[in-house]
Coordinates of C-alpha atoms in Angstrom, one line a residue:
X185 CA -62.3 -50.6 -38.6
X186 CA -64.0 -47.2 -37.1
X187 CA -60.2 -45.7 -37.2
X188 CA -60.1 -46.3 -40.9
X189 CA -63.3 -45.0 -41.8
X190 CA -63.1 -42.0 -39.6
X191 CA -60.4 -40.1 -41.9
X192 CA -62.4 -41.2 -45.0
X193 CA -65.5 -39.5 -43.9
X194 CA -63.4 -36.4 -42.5
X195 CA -62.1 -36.2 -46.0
X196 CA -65.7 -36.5 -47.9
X197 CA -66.5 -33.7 -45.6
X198 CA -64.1 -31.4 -46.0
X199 CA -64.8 -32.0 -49.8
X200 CA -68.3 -31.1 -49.3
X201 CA -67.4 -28.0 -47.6
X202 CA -64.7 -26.3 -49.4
X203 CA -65.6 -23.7 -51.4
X204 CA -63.4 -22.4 -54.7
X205 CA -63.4 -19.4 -53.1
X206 CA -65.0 -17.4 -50.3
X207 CA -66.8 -14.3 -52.0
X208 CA -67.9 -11.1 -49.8
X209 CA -71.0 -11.5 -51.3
X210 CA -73.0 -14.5 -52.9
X211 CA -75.3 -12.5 -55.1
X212 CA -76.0 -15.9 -56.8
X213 CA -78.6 -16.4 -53.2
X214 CA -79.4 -13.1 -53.3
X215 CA -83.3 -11.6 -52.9
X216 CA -85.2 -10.6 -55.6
X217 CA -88.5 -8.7 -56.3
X218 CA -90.4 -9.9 -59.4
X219 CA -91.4 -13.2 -60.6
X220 CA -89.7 -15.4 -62.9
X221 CA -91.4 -16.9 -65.7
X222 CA -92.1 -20.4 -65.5
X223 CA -90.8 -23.1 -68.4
X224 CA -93.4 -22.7 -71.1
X225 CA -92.2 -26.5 -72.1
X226 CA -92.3 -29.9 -70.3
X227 CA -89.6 -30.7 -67.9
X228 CA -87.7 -34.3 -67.8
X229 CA -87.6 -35.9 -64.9
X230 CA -84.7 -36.6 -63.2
X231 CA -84.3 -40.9 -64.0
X232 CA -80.8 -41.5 -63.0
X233 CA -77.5 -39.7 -62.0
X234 CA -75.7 -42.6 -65.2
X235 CA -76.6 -42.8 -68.7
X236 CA -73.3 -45.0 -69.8
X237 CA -70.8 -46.7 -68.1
X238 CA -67.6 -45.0 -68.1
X239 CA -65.7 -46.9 -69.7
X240 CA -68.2 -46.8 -72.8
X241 CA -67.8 -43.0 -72.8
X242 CA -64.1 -42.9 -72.7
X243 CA -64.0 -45.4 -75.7
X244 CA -65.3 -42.6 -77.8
X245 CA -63.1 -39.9 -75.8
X246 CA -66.7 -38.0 -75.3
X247 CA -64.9 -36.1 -72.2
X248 CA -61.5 -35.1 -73.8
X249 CA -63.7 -34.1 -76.9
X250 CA -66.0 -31.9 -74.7
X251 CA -63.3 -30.2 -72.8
X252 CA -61.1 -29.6 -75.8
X253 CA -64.1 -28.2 -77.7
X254 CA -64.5 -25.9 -74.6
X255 CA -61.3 -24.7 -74.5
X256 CA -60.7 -25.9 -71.0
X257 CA -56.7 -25.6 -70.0
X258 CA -54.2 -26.1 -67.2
X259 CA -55.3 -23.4 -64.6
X260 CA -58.7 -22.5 -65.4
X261 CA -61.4 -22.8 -62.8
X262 CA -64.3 -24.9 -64.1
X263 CA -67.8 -26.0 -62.4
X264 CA -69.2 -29.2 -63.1
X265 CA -73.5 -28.5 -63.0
X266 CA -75.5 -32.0 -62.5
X267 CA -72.1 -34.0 -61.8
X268 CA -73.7 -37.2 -60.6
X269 CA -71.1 -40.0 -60.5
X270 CA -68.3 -37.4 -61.1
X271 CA -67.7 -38.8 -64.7
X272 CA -66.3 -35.1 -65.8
X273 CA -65.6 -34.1 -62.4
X274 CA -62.4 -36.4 -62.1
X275 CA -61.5 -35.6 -65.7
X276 CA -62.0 -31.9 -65.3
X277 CA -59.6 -32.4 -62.4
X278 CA -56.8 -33.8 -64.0
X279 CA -57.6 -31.4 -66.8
X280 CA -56.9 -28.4 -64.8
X281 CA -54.3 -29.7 -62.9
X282 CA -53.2 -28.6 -59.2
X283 CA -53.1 -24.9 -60.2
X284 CA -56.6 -25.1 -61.4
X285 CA -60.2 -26.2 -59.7
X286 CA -63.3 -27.6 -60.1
X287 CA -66.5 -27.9 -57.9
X288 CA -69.1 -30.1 -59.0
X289 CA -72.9 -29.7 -58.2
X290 CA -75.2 -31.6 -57.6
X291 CA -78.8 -31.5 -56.2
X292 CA -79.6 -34.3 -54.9
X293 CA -77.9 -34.9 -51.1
X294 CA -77.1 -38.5 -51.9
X295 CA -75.1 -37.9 -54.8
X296 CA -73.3 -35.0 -54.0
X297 CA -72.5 -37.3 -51.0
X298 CA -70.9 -40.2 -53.0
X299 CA -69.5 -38.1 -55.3
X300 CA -68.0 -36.1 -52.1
X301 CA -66.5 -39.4 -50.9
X302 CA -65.1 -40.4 -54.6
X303 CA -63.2 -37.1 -54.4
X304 CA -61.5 -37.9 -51.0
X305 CA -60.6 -41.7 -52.0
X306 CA -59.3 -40.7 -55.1
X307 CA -57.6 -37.6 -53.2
X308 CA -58.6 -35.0 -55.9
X309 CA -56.8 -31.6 -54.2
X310 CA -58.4 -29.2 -56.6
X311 CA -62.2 -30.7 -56.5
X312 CA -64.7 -29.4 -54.0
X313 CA -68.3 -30.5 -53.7
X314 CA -71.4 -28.6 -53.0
X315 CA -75.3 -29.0 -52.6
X316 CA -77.5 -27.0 -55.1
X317 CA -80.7 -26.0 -55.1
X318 CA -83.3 -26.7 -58.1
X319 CA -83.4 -23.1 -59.0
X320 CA -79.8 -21.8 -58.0
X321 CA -76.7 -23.7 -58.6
X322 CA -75.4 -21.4 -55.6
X323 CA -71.7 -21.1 -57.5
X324 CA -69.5 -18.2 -55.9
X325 CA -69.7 -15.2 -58.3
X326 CA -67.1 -14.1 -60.4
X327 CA -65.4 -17.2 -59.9
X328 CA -65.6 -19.8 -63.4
X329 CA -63.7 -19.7 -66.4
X330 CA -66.4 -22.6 -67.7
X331 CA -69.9 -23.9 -66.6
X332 CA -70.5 -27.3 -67.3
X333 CA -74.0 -28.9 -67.8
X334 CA -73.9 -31.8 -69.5
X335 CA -77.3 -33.6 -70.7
X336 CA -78.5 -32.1 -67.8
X337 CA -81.0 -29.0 -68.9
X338 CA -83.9 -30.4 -69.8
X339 CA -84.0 -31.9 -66.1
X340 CA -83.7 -27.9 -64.7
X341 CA -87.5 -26.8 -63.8
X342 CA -86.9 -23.0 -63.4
X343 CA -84.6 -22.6 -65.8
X344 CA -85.0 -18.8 -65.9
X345 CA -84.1 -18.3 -62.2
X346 CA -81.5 -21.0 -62.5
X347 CA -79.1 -19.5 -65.6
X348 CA -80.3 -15.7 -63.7
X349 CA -78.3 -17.0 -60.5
X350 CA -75.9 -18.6 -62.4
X351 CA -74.7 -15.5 -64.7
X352 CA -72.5 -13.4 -61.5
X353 CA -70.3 -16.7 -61.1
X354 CA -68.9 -16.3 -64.5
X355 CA -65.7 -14.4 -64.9
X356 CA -65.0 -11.8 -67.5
X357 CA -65.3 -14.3 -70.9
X358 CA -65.9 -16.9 -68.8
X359 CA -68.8 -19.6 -70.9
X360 CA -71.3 -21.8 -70.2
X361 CA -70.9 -24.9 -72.5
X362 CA -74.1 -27.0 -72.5
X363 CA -74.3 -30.9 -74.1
X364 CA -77.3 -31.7 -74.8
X365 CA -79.7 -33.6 -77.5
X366 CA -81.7 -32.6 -80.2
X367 CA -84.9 -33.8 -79.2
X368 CA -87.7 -32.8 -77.2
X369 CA -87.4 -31.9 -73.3
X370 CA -89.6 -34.4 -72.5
X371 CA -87.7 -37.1 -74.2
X372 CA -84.3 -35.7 -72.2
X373 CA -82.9 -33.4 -74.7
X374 CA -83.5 -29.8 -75.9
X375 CA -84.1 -28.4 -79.3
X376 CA -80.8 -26.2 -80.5
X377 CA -83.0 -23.2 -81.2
X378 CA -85.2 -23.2 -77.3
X379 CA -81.7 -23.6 -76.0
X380 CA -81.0 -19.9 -77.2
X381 CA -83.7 -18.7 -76.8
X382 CA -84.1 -19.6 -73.5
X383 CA -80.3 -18.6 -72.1
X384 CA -80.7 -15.5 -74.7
X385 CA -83.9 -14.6 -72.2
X386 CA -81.4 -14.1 -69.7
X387 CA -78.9 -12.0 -71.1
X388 CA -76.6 -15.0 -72.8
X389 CA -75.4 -15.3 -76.1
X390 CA -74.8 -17.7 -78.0
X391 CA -70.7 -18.2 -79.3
X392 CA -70.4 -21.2 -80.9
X393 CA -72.9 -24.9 -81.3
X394 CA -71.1 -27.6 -83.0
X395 CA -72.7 -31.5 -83.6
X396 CA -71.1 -33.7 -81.4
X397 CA -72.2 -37.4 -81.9
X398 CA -70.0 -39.1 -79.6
X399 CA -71.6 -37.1 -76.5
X400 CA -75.2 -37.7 -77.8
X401 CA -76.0 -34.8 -79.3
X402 CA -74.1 -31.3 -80.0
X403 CA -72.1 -28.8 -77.9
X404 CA -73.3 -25.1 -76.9
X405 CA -71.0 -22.4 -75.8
X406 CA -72.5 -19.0 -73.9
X407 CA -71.5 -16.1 -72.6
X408 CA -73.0 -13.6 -70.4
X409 CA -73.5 -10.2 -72.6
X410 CA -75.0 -6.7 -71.4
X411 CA -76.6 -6.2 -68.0
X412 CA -78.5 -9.1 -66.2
X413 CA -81.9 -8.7 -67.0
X414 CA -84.3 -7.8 -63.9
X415 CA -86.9 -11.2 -62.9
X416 CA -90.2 -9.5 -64.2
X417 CA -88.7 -8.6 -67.4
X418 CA -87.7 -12.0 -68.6
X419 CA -89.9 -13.3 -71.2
X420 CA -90.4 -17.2 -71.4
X421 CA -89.5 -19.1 -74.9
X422 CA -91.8 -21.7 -76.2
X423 CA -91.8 -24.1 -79.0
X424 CA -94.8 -23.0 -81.6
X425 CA -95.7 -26.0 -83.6
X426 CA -97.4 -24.2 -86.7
X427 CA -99.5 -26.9 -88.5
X428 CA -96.9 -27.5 -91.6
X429 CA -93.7 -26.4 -90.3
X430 CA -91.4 -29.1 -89.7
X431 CA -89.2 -27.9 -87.2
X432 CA -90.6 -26.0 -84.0
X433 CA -89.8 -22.5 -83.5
X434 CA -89.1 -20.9 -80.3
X435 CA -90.9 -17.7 -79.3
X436 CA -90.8 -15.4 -76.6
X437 CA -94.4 -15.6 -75.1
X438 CA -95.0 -11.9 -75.0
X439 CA -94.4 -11.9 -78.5
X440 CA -97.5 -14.3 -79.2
X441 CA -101.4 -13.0 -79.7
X442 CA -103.5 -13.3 -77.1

């Protein structure tokens, strides 16, 4: 028995460890002076790593829509932000195909562990597997063609930091395509209009938002645009609920009176 776990774990490991590509230098970890701002808006917790079987999300085609509506091809090198189970992971993978890659991220150990082992029983070649941090995805820079984060953003605490670390890993017109819901962060989604404001705090903008029901909500597509913005500069979005407005507007806070 321990000879035919042994190259099953060596596998996992190795899957955990290789990297899409070994940069000079990770400015993603790099130090900073300044503060970021903090969320000005309630943060979801983190409830579980599955909202759907997969087999109920393939019924709709929710991944083939997503990648299609991302424009992700035979080559490109994508990273999958809050895999979890590896529902896109292994998709992305055969998406890409041998000439492409994917790493998925995940924060928590124990995921990023199963999912680490997933990838070596299924023997997925292009997929490598790496531990994040809360606040840094800590993604190679100049390396992605897309950013995944699916129904995953309202979980992110610091999300300034986060997309600020992010931002070097993507390659010239690389995007960052978020799914997410319309609904309040606190209810695990995030209003279309504090999405962009938030990423357009950072530097992002905004290409293209479509509805797309069979993933739960709609689709976002970013790109990075002009130079990265420095920490202490970054003004935090928040949603003003004017008494008679129906829909909440996002604001920069150093925009509001005192």
């Amino acid at each position: 028995m321990l000879t035919m776990i042994a190259p099953a774990l060596a596998l996992a490991a190795a899957a955990c460890e290789a990297p899409v590509k070994a940069p000079q230098v990770n400015k993603t970890e790099e130090k900073v002076e300044g503060r970021f701002p903090a969320a000005d808006r309630p943060v979801a917790t983190i409830v579980s790593n599955r909202w759907s079987t997969e087999e109920a999300r393939d019924r709709v085609k929710e991944a083939e829509t997503v990648m299609d509506r991302a424009g992700i091809r035979p080559g490109m090198t994508v990273a999958d932000i809050g895999a979890g189970e590896g529902y896109y992971t292994i998709r992305l993978a055969a998406r890409v195909g041998e000439d492409g890659r994917v790493l998925a991220e995940d924060i928590v150990p124990g995921v990023r562990d199963d999912l680490a082992q997933r990838v070596a029983r299924e023997r997925l070649d292009n997929v490598s597997v790496r531990l994040g941090l809360p606040e840094d995805p800590r993604l190679p820079e100049n390396s992605f063609d897309r950013i995944l984060m699916v129904h995953m953003y309202h979980e992110i605490a610091a999300p300034y930091e986060f997309l600020w670390r992010m931002r070097p890993s993507l390659r010239p017109q690389g995007e960052v395509i978020v799914v997410d819901a319309d609904r309040a962060t606190e209810n695990h989604g995030t209003p279309p209009a504090l999405l962009e404001c938030e990423f357009a705090a950072v530097g992002y903008k905004l290409v293209r938002r479509e509805e797309m029901p069979s993933a739960g909500g709609y689709i976002a597509a970013f790109r990075a645009e002009g130079a990265r913005p420095e920490p202490g500069a970054i003004k935090a979005c928040r949603i003003d609920r004017s008494p008679g407005e129906d829909a909440p507007k996002p604001r920069a806070t150093g925009d509001m009176p005192a």
